[in-house]
PDB file of C-alpha atoms in Angstrom:
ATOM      1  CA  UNK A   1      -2.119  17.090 -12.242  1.00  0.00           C
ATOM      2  CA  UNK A   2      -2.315  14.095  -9.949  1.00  0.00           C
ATOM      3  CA  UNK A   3      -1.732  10.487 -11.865  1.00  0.00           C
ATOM      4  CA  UNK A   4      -4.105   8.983  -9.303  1.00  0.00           C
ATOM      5  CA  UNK A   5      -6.775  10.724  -8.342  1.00  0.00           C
ATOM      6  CA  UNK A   6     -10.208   9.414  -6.221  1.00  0.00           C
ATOM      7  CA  UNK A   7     -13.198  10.877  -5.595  1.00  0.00           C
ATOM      8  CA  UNK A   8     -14.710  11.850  -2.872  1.00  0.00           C
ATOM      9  CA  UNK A   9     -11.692  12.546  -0.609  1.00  0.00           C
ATOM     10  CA  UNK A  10     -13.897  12.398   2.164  1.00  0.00           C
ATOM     11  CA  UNK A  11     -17.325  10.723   2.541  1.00  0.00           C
ATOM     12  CA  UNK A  12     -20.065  10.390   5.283  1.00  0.00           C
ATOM     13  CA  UNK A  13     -22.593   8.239   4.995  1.00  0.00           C
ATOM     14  CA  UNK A  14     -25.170   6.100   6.735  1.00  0.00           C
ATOM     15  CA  UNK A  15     -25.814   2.708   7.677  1.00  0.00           C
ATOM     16  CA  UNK A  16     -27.644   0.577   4.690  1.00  0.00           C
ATOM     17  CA  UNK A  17     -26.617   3.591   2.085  1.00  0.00           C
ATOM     18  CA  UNK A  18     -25.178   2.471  -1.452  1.00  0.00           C
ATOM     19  CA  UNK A  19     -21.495   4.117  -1.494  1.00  0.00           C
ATOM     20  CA  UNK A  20     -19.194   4.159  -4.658  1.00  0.00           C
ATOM     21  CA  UNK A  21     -15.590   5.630  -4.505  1.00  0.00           C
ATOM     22  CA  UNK A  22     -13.848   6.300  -7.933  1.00  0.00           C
ATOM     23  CA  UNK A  23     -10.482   6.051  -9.133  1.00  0.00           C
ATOM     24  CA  UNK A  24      -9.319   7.909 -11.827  1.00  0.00           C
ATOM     25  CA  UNK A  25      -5.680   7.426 -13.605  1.00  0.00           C
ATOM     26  CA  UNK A  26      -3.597   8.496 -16.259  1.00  0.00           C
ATOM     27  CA  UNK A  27      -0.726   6.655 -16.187  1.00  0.00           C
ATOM     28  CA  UNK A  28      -1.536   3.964 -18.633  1.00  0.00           C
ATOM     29  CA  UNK A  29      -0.919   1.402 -16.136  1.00  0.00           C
ATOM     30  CA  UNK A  30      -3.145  -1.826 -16.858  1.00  0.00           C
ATOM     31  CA  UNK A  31      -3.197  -3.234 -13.596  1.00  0.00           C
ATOM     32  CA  UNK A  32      -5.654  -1.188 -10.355  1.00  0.00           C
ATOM     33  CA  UNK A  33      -6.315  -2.258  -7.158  1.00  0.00           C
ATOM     34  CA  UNK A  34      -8.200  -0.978  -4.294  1.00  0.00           C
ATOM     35  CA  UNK A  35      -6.760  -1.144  -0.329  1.00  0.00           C
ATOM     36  CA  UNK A  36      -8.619  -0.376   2.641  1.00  0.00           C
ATOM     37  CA  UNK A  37      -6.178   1.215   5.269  1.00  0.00           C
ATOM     38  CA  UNK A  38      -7.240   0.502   9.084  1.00  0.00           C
ATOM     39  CA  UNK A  39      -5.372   2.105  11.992  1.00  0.00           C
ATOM     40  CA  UNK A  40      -2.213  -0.792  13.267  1.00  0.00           C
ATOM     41  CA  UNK A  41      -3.774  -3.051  10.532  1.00  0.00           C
ATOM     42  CA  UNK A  42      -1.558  -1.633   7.412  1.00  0.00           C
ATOM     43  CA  UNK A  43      -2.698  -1.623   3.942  1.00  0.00           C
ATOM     44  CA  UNK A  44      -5.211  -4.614   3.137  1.00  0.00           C
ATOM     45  CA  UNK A  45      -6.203  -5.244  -0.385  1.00  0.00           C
ATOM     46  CA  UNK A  46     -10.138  -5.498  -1.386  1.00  0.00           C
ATOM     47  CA  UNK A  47     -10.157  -5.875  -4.865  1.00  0.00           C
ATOM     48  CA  UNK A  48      -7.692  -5.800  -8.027  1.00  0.00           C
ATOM     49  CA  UNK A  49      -8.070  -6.150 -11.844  1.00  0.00           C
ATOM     50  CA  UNK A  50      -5.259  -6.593 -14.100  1.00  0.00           C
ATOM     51  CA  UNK A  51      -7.313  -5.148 -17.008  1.00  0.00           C
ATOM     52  CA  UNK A  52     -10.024  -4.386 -17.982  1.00  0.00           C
ATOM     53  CA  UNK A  53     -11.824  -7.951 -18.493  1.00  0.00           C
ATOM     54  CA  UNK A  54      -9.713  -8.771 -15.424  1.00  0.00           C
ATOM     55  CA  UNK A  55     -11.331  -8.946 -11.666  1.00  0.00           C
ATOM     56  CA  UNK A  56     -10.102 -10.463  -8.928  1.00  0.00           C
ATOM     57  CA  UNK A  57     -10.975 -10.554  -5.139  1.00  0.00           C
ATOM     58  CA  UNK A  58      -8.402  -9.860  -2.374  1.00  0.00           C
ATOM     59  CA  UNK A  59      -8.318 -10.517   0.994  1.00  0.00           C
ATOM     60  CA  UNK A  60     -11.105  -8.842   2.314  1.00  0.00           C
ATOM     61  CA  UNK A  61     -13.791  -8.763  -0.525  1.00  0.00           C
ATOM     62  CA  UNK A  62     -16.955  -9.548   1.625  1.00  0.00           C
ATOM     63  CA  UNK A  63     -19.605  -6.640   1.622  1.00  0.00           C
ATOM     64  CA  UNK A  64     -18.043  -5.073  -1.571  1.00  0.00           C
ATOM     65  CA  UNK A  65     -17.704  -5.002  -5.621  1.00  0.00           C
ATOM     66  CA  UNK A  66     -15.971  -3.729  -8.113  1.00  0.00           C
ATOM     67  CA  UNK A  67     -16.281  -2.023 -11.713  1.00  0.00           C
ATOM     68  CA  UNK A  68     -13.519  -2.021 -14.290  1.00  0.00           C
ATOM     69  CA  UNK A  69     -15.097   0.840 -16.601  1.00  0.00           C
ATOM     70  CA  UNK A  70     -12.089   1.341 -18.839  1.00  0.00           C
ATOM     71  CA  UNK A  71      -8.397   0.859 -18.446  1.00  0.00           C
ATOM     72  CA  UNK A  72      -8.343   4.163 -16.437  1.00  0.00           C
ATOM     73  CA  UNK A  73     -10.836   4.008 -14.369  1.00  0.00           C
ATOM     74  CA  UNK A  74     -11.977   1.374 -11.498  1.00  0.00           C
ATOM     75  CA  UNK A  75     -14.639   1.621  -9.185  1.00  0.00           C
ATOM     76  CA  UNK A  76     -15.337   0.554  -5.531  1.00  0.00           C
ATOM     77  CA  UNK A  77     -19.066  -0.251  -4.336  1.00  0.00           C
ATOM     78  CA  UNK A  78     -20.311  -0.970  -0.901  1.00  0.00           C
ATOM     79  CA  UNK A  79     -23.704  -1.943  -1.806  1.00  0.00           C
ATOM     80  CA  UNK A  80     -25.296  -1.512   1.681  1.00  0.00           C
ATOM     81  CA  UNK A  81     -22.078   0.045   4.139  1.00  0.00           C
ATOM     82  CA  UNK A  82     -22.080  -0.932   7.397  1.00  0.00           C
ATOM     83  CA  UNK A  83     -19.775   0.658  10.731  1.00  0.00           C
ATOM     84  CA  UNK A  84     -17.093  -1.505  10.909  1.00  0.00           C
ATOM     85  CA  UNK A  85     -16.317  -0.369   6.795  1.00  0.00           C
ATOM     86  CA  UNK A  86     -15.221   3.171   7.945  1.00  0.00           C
ATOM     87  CA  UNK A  87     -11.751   3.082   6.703  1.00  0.00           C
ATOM     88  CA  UNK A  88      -9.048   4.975   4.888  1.00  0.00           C
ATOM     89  CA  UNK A  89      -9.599   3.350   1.111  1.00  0.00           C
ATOM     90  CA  UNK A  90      -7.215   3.696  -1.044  1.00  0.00           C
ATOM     91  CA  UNK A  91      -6.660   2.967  -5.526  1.00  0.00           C
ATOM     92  CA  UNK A  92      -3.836   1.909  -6.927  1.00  0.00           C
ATOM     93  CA  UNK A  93      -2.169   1.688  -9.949  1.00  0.00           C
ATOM     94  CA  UNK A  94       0.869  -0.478 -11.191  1.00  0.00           C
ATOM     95  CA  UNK A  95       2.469  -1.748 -14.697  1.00  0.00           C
ATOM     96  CA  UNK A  96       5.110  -4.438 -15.307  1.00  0.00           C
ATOM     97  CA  UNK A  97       6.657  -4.303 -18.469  1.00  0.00           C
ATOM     98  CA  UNK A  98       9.143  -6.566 -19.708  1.00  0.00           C
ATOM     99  CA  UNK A  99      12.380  -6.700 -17.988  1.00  0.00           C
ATOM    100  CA  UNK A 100      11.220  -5.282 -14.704  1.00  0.00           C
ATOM    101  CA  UNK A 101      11.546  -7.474 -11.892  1.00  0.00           C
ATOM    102  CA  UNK A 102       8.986  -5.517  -9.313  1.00  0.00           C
ATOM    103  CA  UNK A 103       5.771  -4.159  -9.358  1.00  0.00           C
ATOM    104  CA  UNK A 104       6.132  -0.762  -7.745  1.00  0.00           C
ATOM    105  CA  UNK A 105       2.405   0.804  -7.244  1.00  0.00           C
ATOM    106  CA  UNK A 106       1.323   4.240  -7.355  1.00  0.00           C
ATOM    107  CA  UNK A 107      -1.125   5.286  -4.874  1.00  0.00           C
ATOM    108  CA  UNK A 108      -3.666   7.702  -5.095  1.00  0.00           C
ATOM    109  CA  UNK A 109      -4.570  10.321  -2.255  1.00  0.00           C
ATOM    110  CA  UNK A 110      -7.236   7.712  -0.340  1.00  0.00           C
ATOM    111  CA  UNK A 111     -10.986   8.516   0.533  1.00  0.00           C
ATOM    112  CA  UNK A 112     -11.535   9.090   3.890  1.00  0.00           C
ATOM    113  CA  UNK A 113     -15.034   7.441   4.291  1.00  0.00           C
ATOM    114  CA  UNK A 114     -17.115   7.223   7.586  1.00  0.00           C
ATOM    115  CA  UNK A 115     -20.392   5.317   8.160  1.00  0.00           C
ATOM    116  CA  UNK A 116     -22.466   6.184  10.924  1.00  0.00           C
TER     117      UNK A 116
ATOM    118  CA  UNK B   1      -1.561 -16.067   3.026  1.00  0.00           C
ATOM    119  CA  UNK B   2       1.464 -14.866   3.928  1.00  0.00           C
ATOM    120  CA  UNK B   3       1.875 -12.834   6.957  1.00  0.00           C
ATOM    121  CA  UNK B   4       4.382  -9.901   7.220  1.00  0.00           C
ATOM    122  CA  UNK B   5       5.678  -8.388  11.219  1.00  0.00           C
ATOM    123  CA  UNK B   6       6.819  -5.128  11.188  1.00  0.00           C
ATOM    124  CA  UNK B   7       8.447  -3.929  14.150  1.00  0.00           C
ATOM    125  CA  UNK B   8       8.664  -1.398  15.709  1.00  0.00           C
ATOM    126  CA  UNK B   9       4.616  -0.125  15.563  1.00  0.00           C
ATOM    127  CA  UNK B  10       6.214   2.999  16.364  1.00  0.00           C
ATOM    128  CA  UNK B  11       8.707   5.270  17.424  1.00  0.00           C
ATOM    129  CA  UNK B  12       9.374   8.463  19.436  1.00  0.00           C
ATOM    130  CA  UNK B  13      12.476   9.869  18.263  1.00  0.00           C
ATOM    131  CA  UNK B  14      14.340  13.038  18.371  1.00  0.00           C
ATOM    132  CA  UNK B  15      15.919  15.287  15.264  1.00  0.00           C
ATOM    133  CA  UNK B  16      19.190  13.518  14.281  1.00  0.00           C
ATOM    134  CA  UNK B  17      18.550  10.361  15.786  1.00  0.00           C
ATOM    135  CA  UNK B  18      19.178   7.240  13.749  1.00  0.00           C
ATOM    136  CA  UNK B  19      16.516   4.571  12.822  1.00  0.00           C
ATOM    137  CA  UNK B  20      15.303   0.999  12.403  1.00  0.00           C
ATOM    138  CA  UNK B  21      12.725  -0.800  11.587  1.00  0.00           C
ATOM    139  CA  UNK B  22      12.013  -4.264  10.199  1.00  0.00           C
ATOM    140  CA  UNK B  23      10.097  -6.608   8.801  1.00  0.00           C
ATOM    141  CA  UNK B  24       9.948 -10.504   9.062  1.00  0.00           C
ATOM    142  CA  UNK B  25       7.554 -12.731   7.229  1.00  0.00           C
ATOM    143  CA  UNK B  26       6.706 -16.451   7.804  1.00  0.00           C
ATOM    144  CA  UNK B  27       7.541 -17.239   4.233  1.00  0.00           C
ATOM    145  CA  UNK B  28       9.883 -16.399   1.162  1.00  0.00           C
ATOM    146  CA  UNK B  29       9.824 -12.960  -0.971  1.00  0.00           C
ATOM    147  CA  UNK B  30      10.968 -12.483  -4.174  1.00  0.00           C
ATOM    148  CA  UNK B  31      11.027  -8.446  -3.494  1.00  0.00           C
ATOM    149  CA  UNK B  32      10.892  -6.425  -0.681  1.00  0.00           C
ATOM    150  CA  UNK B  33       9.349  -2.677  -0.794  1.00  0.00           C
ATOM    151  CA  UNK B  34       9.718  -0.140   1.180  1.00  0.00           C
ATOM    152  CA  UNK B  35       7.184   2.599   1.401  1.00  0.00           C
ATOM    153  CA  UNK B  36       6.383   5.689   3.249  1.00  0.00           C
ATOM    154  CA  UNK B  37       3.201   7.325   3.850  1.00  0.00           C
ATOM    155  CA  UNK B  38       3.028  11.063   4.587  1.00  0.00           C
ATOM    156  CA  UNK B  39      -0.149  12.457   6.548  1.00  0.00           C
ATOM    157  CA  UNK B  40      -3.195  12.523   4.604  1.00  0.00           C
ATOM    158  CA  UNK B  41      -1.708  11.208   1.117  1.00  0.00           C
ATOM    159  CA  UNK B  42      -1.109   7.724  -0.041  1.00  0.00           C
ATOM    160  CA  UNK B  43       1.690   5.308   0.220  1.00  0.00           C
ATOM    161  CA  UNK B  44       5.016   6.412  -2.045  1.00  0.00           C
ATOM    162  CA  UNK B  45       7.890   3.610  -2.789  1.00  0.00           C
ATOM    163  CA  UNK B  46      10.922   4.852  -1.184  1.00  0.00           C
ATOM    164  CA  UNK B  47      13.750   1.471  -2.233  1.00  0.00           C
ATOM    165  CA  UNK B  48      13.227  -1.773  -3.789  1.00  0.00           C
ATOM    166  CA  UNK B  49      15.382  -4.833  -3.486  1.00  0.00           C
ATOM    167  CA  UNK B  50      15.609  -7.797  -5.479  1.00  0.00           C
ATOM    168  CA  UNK B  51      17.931 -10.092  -4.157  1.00  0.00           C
ATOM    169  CA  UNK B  52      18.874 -12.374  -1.295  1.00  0.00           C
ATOM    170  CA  UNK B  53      21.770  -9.739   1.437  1.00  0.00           C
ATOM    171  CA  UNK B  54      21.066  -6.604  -1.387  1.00  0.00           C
ATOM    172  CA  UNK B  55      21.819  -3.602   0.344  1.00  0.00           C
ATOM    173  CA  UNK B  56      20.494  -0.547  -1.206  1.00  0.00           C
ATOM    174  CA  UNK B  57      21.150   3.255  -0.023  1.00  0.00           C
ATOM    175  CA  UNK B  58      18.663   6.282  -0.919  1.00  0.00           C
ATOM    176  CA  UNK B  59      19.865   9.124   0.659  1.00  0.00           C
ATOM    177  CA  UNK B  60      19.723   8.799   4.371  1.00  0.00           C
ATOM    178  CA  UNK B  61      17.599   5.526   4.107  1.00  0.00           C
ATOM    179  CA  UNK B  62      19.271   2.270   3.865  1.00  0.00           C
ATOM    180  CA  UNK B  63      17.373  -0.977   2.939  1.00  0.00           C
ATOM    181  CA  UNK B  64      18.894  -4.721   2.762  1.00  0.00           C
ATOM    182  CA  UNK B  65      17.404  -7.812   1.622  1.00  0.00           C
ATOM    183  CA  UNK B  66      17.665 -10.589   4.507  1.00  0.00           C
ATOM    184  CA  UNK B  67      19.762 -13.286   3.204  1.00  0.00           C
ATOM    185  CA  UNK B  68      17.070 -16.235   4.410  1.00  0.00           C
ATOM    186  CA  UNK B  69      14.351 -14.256   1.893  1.00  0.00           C
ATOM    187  CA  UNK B  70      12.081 -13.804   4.267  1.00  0.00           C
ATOM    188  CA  UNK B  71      13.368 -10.036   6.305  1.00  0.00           C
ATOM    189  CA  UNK B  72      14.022  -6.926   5.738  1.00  0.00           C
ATOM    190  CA  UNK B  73      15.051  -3.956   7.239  1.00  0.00           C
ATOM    191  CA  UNK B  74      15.257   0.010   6.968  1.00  0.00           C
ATOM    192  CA  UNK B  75      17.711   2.193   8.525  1.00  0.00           C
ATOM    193  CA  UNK B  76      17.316   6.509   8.211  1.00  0.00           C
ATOM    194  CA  UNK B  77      20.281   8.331   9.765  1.00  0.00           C
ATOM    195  CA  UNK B  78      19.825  11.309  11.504  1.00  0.00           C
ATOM    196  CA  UNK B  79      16.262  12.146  11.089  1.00  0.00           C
ATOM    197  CA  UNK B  80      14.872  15.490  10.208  1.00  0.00           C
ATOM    198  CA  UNK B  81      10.890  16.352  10.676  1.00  0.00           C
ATOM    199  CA  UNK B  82       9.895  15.295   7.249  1.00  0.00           C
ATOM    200  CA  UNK B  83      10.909  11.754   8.150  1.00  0.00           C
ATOM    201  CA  UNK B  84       7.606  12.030  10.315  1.00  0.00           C
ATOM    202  CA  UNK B  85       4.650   9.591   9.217  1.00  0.00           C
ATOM    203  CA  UNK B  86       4.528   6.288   8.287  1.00  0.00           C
ATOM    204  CA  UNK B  87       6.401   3.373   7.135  1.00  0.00           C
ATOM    205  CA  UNK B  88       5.289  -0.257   5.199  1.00  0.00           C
ATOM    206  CA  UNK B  89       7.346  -3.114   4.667  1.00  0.00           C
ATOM    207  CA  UNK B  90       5.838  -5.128   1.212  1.00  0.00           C
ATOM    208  CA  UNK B  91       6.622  -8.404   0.061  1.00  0.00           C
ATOM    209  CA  UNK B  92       6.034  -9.443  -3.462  1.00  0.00           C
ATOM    210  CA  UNK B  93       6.029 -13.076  -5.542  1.00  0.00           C
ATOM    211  CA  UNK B  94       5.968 -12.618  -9.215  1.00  0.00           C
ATOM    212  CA  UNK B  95       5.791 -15.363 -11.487  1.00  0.00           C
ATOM    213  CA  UNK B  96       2.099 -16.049 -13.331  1.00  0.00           C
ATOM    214  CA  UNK B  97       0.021 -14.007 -12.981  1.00  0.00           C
ATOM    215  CA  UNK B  98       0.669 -12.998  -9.245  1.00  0.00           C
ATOM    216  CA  UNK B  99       2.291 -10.026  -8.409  1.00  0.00           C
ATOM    217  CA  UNK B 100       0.253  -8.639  -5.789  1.00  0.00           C
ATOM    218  CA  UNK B 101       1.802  -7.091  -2.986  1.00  0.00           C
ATOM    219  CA  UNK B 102       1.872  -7.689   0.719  1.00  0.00           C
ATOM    220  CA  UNK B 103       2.211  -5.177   3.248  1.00  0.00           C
ATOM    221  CA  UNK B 104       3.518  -5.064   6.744  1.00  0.00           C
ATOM    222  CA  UNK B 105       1.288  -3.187   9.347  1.00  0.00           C
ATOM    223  CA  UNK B 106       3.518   0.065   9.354  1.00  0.00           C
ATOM    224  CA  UNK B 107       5.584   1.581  11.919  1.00  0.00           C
ATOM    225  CA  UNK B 108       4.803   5.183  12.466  1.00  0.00           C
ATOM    226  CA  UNK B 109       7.615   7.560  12.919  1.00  0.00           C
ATOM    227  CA  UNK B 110       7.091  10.949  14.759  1.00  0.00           C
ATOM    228  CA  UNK B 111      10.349  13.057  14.896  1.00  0.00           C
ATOM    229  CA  UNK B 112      10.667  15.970  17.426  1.00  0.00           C
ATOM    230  CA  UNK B 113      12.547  18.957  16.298  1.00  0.00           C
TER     231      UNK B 113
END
């Protein structure tokens, strides 16, 4: 079984519709994030949370929210999604324990989402 | 925030060719990542490097640490098909609470047989 899994893998949706993508781990990792993937704009992060009482905002946070339900799972909402938010999104998980000197994330398989 | 350029966007290359990409960022990195993303699944680490001129090997890939802190590079030798999709430079800061990462634009690879 996956480590990282998200759910859907593939969404369409319309204009002014509530979306939420899931993200699923069982890793034991603490820390999650969420990226949104553009074509020639590489990986750009949206949200992360470094536990469970833990949210932060990224880069590109406008028009989204997050939902730390328990160390394994974390949740991304677009309350009311919009064109320009059809993207590639991916979750991601990552620990650093003592002694470790990077923070190497695992990535799930991404939702493909589209909003028309 | 910081702002990683990877070059090339991408590349055309044949089976057995040898490649290079790079990244160059406007400030320091503590840690550079490289990662590769095959065709509909996420991002996978492929070498980490930790210090100012580190050169690491994995395989065919090849990774150093630019000696100013603030570039990397990769290197594959002689490319097969599954080289094929594509690649991100990452920077990373630790220290406090910070150790989010960074990540180049990609450069995606397509390798004819």
């Amino acid at each position: 079984d996956a480590d990282v899994t998200q759910t859907p893998r593939n969404r369409i949706t319309k204009t002014g519709k509530r979306i939420m993508l899931e993200c699923s781990q069982t890793k034991g990792h603490d820390r999650m994030y969420w990226y949104r993937q553009d074509p020639g704009l590489g990986l750009r992060l949206i949200y992360y949370s470094f536990d469970v009482k833990d949210i932060n905002k990224g880069e590109i946070s406008d028009g989204y929210s997050v939902s730390r339900q328990a160390q394994a799972k974390f949740s991304l909402s677009l309350e009311s999604a919009i064109p320009n938010q059809t993207a590639l999104y991916f979750c991601a998980t990552s620990d650093l324990g003592s002694g470790m000197s990077y923070n190497e994330q695992f990535f799930g398989p991404g939702t493909r989402l589209t909003v028309l | 925030g910081q702002q990683l350029n990877q070059s090339p966007q991408s590349m055309f290359i044949q089976e057995g060719e040898d490649v290079s990409m790079n990244c160059t960022s406007s400030s320091i990195f503590n840690t550079w990542l490289w990662y590769k993303q095959d065709p509909g699944e996420g991002p996978v680490l492929l070498i980490a490097l930790y210090k100012a001129g580190e050169l690491t090997s994995n395989g065919r890939l090849t990774a150093q640490f630019g000696i100013t802190r603030k570039d990397s590079f990769l290197n594959i030798s002689a490319s097969i098909p599954s080289d094929v999709g594509i690649y991100f430079c990452a920077g990373q800061n630790s220290g406090g609470s910070n150790y989010k990462l960074t990540f180049g634009k990609g450069t995606l690879l397509t390798v004819n047989p």
